[in-house]
Coordinates of N, CA, C and O in Angstrom, one line a residue:
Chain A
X1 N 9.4 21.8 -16.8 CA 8.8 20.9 -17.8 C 8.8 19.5 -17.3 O 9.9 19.1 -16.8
X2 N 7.8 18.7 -17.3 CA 8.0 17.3 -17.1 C 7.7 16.4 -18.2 O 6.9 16.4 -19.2
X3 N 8.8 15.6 -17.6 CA 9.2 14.5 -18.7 C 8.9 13.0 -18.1 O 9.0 12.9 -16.9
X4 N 8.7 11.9 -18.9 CA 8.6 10.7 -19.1 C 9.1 9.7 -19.9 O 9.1 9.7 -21.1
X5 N 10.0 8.6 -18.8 CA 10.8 8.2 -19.9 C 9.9 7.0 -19.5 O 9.2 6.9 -18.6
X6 N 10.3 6.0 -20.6 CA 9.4 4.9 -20.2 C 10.7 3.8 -21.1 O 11.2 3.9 -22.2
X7 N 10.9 2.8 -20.2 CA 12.0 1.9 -20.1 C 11.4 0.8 -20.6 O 10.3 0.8 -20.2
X8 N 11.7 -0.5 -21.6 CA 11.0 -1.5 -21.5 C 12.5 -2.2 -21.9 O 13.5 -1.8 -22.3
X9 N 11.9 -4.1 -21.5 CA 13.0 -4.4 -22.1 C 13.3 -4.6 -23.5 O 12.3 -4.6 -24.2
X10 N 14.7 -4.9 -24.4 CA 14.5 -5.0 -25.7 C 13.5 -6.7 -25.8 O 13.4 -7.7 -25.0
X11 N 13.2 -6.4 -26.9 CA 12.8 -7.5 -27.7 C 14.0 -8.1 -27.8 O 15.0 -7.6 -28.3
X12 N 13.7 -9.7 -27.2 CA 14.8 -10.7 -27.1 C 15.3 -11.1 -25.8 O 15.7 -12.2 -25.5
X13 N 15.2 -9.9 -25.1 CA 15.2 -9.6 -23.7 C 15.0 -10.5 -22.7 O 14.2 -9.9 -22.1
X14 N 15.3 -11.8 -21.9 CA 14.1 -12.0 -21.1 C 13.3 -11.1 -20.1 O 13.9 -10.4 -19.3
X15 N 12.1 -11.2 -20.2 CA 11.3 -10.2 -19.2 C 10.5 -11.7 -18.0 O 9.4 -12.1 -18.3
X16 N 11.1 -12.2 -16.9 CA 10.5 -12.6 -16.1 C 9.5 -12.0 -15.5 O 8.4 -12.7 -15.3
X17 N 9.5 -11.0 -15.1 CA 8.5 -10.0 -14.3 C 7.2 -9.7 -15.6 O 6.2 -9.2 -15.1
X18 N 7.2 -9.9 -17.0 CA 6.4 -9.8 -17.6 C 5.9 -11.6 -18.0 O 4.7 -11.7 -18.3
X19 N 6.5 -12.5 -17.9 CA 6.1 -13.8 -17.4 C 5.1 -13.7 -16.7 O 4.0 -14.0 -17.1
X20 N 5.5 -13.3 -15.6 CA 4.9 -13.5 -14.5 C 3.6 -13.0 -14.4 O 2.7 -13.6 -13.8
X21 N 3.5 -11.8 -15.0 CA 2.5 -11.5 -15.2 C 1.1 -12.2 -16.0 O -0.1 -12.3 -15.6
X22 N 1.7 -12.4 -16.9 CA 1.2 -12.9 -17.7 C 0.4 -14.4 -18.1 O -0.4 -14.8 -18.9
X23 N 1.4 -15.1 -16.6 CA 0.8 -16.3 -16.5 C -0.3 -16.2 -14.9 O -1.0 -17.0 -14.3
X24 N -0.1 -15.0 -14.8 CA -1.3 -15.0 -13.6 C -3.0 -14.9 -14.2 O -4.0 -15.4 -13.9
X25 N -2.5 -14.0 -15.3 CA -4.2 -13.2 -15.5 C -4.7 -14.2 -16.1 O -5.9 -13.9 -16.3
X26 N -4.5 -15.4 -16.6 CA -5.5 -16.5 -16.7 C -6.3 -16.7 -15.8 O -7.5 -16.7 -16.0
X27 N -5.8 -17.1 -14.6 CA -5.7 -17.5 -13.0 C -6.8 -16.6 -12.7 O -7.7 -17.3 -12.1
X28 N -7.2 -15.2 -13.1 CA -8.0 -14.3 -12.4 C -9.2 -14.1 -13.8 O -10.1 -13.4 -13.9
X29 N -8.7 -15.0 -14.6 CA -10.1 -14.8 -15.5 C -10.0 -13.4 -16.8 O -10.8 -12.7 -17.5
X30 N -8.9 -13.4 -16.7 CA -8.2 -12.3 -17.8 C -7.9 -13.3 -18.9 O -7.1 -14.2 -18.5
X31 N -8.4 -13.5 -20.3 CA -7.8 -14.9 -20.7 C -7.6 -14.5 -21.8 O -7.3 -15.4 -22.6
X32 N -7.6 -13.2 -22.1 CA -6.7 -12.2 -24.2 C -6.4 -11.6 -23.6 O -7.0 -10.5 -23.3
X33 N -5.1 -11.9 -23.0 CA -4.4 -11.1 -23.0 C -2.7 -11.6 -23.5 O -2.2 -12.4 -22.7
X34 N -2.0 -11.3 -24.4 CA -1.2 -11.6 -24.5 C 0.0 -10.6 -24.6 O -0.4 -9.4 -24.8
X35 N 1.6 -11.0 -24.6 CA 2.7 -9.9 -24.9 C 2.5 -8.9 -24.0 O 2.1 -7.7 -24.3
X36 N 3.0 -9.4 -22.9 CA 3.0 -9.1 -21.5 C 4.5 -8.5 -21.1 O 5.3 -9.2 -20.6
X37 N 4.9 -7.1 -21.3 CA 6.4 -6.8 -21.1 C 6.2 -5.6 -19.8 O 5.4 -4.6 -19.9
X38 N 6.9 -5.7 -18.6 CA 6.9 -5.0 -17.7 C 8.4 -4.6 -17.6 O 9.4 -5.2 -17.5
X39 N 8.1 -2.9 -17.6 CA 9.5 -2.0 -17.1 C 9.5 -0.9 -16.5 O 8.8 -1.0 -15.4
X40 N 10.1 0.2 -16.7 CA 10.2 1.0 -15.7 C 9.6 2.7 -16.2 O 9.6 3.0 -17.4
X41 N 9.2 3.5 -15.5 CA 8.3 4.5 -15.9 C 9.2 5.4 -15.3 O 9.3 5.0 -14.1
X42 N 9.9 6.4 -15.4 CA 10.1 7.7 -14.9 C 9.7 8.7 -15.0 O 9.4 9.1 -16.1
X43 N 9.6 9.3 -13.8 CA 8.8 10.7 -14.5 C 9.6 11.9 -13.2 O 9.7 12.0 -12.0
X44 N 10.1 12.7 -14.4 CA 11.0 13.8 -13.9 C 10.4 15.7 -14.3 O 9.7 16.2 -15.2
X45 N 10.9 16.1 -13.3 CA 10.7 17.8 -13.7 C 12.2 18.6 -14.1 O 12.9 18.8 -13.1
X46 N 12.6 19.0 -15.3 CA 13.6 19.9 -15.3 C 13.0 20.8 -16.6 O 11.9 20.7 -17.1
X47 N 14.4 21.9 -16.7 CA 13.8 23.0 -17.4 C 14.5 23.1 -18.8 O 14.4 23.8 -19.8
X48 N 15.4 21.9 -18.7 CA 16.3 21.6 -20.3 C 16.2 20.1 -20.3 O 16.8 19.4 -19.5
X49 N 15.3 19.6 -21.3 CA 15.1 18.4 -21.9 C 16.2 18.2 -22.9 O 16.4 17.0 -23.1
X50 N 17.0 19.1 -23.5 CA 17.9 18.0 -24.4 C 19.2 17.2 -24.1 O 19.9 16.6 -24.9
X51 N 19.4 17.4 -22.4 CA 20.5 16.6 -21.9 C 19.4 15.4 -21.6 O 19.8 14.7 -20.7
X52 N 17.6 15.0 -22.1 CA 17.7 14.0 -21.6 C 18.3 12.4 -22.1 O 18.9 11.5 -21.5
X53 N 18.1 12.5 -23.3 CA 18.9 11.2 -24.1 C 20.0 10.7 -23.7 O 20.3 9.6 -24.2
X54 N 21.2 11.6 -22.6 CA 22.1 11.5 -22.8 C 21.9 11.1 -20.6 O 22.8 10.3 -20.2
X55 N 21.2 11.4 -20.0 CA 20.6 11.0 -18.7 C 20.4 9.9 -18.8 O 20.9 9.1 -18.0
X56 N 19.5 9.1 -20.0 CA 19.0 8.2 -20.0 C 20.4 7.0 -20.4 O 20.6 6.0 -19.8
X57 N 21.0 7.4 -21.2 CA 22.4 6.4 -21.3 C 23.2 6.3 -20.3 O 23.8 5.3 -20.1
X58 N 23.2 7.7 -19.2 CA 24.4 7.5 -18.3 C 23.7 6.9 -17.2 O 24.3 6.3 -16.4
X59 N 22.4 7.1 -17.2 CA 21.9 6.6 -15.5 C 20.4 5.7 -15.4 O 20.1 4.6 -14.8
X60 N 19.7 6.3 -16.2 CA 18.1 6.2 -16.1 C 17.9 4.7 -16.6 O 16.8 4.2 -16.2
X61 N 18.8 3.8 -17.5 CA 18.5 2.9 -18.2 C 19.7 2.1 -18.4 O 20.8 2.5 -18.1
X62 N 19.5 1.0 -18.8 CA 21.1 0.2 -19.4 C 20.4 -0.2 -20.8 O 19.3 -0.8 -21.0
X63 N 21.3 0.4 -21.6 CA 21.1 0.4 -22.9 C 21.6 -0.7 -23.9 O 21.5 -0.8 -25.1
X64 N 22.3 -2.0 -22.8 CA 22.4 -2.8 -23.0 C 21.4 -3.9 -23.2 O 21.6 -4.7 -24.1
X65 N 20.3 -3.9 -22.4 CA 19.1 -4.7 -22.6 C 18.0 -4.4 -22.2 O 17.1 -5.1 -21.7
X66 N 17.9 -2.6 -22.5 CA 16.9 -2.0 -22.7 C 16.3 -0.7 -23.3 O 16.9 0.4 -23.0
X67 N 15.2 -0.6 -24.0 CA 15.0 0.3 -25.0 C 14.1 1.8 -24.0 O 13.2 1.5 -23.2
X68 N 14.3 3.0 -24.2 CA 13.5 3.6 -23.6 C 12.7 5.0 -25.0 O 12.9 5.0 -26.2
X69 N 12.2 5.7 -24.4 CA 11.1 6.3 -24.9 C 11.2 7.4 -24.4 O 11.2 7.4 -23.1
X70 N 11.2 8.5 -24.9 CA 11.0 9.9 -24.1 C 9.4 10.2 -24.3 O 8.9 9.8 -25.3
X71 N 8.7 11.0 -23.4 CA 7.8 11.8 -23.8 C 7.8 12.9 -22.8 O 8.1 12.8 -21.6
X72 N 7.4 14.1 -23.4 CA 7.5 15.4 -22.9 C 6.2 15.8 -22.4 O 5.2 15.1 -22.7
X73 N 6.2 17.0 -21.7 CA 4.7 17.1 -20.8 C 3.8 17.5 -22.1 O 2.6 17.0 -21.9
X74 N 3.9 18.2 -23.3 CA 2.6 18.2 -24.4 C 2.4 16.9 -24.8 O 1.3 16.7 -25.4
X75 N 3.3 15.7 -24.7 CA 3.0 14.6 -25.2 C 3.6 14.5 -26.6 O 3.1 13.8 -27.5
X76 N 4.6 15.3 -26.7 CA 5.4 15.3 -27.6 C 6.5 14.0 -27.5 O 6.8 13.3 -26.6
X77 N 6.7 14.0 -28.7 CA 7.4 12.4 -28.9 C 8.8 13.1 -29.3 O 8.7 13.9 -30.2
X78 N 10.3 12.7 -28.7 CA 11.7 13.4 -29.1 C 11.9 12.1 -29.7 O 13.0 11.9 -30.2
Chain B
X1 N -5.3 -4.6 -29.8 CA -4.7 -3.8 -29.3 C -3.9 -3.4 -28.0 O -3.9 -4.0 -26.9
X2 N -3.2 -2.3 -28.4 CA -1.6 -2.5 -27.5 C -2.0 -1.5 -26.4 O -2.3 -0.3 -26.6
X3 N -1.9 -2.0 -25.1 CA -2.3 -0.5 -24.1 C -0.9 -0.8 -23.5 O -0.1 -1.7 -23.8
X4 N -0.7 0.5 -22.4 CA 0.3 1.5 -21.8 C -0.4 1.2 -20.2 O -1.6 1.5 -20.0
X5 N 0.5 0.7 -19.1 CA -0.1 1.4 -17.8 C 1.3 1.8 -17.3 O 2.4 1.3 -17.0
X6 N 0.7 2.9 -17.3 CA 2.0 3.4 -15.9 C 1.5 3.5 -15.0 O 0.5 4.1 -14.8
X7 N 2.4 2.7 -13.9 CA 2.4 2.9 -12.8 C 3.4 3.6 -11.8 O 4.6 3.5 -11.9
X8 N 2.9 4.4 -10.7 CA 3.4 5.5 -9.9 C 3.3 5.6 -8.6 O 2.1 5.4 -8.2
X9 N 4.4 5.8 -7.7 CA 4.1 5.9 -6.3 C 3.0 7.0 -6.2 O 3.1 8.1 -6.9
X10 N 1.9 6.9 -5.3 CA 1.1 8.0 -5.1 C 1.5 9.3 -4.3 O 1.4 9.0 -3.1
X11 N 1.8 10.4 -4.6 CA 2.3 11.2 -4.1 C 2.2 11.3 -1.9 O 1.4 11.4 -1.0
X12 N 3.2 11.1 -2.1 CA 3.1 11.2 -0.4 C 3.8 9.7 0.4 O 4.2 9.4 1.5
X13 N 3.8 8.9 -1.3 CA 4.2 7.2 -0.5 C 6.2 8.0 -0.7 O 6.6 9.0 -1.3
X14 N 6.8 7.1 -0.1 CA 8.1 7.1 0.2 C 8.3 6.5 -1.0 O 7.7 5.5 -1.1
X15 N 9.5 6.9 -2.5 CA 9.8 6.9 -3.7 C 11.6 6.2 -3.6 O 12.3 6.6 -4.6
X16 N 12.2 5.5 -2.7 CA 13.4 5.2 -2.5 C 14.4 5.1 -3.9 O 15.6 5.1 -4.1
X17 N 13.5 5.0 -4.5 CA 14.5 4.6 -6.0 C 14.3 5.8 -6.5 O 15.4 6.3 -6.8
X18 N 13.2 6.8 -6.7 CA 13.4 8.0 -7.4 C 14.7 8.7 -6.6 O 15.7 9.2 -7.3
X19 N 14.5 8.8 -4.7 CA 15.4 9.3 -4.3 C 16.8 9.4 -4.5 O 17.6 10.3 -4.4
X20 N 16.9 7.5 -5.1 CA 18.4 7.7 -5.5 C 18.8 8.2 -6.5 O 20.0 8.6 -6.6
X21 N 17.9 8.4 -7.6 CA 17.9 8.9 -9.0 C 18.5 10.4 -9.2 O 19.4 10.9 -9.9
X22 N 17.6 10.9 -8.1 CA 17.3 12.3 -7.6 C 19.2 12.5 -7.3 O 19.9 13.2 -7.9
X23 N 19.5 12.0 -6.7 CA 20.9 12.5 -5.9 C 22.0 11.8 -6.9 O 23.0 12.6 -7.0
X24 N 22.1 10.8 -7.4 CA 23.1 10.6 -8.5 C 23.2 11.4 -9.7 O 24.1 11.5 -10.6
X25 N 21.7 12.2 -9.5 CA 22.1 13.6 -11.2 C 23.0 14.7 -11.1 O 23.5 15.3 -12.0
X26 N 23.0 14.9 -9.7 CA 24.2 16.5 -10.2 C 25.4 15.6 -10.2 O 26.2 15.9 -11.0
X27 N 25.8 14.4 -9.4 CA 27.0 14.0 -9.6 C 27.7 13.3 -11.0 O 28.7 12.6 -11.1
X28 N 26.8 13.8 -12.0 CA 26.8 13.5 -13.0 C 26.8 15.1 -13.6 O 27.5 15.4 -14.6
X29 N 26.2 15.7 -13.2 CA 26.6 17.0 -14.0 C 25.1 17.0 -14.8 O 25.0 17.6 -15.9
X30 N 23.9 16.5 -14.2 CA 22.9 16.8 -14.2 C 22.0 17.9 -13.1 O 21.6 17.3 -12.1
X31 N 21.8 18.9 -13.2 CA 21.6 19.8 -12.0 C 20.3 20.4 -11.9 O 19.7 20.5 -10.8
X32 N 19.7 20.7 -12.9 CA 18.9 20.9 -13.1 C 17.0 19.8 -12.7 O 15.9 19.9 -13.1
X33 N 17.6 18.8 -11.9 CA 16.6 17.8 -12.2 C 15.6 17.8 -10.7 O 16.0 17.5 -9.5
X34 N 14.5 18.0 -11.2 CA 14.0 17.6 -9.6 C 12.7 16.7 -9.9 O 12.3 16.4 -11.0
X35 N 11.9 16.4 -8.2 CA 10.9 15.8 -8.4 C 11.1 14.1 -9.5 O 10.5 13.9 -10.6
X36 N 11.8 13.3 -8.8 CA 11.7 12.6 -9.8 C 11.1 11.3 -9.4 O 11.7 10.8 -8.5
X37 N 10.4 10.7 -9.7 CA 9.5 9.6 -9.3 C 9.9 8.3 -10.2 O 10.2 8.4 -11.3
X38 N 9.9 7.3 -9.5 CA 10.5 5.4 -10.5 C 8.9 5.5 -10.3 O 8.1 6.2 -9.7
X39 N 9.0 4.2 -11.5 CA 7.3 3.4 -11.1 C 7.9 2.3 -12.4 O 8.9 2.1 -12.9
X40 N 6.5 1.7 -12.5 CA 6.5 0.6 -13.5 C 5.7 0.7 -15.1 O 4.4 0.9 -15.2
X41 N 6.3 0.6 -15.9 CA 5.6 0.6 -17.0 C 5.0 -1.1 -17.3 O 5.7 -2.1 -17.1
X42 N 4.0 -1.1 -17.7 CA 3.4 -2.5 -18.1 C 2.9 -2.0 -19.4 O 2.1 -1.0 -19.5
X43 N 3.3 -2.9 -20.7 CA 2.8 -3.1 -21.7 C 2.2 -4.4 -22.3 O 2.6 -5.5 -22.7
X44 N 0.9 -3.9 -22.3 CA 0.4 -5.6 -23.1 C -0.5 -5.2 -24.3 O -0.7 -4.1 -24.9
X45 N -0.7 -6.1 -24.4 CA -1.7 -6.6 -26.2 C -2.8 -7.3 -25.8 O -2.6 -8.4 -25.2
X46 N -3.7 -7.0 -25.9 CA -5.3 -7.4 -25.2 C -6.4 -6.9 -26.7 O -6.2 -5.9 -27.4
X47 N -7.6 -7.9 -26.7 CA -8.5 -7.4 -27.4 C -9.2 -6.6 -26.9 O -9.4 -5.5 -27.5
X48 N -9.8 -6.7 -25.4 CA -11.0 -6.2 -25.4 C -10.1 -5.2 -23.8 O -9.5 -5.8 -22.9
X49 N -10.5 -3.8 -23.9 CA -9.9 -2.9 -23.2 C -10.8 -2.6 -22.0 O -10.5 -1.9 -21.1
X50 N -11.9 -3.1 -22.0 CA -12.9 -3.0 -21.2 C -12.5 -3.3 -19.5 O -12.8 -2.6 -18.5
X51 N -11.8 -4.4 -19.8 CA -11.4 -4.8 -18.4 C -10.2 -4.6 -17.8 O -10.2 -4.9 -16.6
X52 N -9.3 -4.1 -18.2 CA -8.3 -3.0 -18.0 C -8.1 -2.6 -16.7 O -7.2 -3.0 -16.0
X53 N -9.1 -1.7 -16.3 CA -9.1 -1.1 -14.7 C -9.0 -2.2 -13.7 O -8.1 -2.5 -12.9
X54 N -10.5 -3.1 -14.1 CA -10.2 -4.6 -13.6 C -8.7 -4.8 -12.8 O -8.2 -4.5 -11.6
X55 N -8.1 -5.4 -14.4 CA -7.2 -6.2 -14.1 C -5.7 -4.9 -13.1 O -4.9 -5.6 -12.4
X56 N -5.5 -3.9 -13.1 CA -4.7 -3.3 -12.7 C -5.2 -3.2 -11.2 O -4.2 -3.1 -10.4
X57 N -6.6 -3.0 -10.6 CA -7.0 -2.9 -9.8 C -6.4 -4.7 -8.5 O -5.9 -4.7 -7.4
X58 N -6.8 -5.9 -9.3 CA -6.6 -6.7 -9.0 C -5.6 -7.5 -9.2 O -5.6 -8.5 -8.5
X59 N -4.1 -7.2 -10.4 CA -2.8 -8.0 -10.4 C -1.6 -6.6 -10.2 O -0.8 -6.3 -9.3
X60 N -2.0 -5.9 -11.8 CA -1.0 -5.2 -12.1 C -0.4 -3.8 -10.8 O 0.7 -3.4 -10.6
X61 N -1.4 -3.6 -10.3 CA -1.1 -2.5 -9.5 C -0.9 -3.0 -7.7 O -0.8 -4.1 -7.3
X62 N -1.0 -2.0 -7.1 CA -1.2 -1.8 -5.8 C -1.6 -0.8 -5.3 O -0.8 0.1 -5.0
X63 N -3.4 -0.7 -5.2 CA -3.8 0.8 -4.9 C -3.6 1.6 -3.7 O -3.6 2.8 -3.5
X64 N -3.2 0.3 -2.6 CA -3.2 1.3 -1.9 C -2.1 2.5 -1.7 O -2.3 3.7 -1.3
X65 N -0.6 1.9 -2.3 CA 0.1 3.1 -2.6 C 0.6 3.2 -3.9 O 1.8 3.0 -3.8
X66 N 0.2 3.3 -5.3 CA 0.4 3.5 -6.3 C -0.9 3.6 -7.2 O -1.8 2.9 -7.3
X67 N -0.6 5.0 -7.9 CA -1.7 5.3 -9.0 C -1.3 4.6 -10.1 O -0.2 4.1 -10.2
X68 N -2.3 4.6 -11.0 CA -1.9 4.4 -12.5 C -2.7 5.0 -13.2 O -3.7 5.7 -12.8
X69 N -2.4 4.8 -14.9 CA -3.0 5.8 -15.6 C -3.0 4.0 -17.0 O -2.1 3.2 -17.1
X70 N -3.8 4.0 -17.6 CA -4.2 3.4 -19.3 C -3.5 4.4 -20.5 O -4.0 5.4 -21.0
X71 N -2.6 4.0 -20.8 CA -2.9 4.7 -22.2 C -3.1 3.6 -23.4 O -2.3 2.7 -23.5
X72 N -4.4 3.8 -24.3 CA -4.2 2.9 -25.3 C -3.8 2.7 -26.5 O -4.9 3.1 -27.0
X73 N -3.1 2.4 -27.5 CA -2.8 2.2 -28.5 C -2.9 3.6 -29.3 O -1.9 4.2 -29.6
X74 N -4.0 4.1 -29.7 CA -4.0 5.8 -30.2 C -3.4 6.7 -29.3 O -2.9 7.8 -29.7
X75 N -3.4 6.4 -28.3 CA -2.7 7.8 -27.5 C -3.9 8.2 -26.6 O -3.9 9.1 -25.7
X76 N -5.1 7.4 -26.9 CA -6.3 7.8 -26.0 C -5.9 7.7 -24.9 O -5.0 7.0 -24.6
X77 N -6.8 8.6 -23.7 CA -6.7 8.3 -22.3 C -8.0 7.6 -22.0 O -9.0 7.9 -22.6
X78 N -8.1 6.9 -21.1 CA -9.2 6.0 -20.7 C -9.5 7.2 -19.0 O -10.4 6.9 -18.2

């Protein structure tokens, strides 16, 4: 089964790398675009998804100043 | 509205952070895990979705070794 965790920072967070972003696409003629947060996407294959929540606390993320998201290969939301 | 890009090493590019991902899971007592790919999640808030490919093509990505995919706000795939 594959899985998708999707990392962002929390709200409150600073996100420089979403700054940054954000202050370019004016630059390139992108100019609605706002709320610009850049993070991390994993995408894994195993055959037992319910140790993932617990993957994601010990390794995949710091749950300190950041929020993650599971999705499963039907696009199921845990 | 709110879109989703994930972004992903294109299969075949060299994945150094998945790799380490990959090898710190059984030492953890995750064993079961393979195939595991890092990439970047980018979240923004844009009116008009139109230009999207655009802008990934020309800031948010790097085609020559990294895919991505849109998801927007409903869950649609572009």
């Amino acid at each position: 089964m594959k899985a998708r965790v999707l990392v962002r920072p929390k709200s409150g967070i600073l996100d420089p790398q979403g700054q940054a972003v954000q202050r370019a696409l004016p630059a390139l003629g992108f100019t609605d675009v706002h709320e610009v947060r850049v993070g991390r996407l994993i995408e894994l294959e195993l055959d037992d998804p319910t140790r993932l929540d617990e993957m994601c606390e010990r390794l995949l993320t710091n749950p300190l100043v950041e929020d993650y998201e599971v999705l499963l290969e039907e696009g199921a939301r845990r």
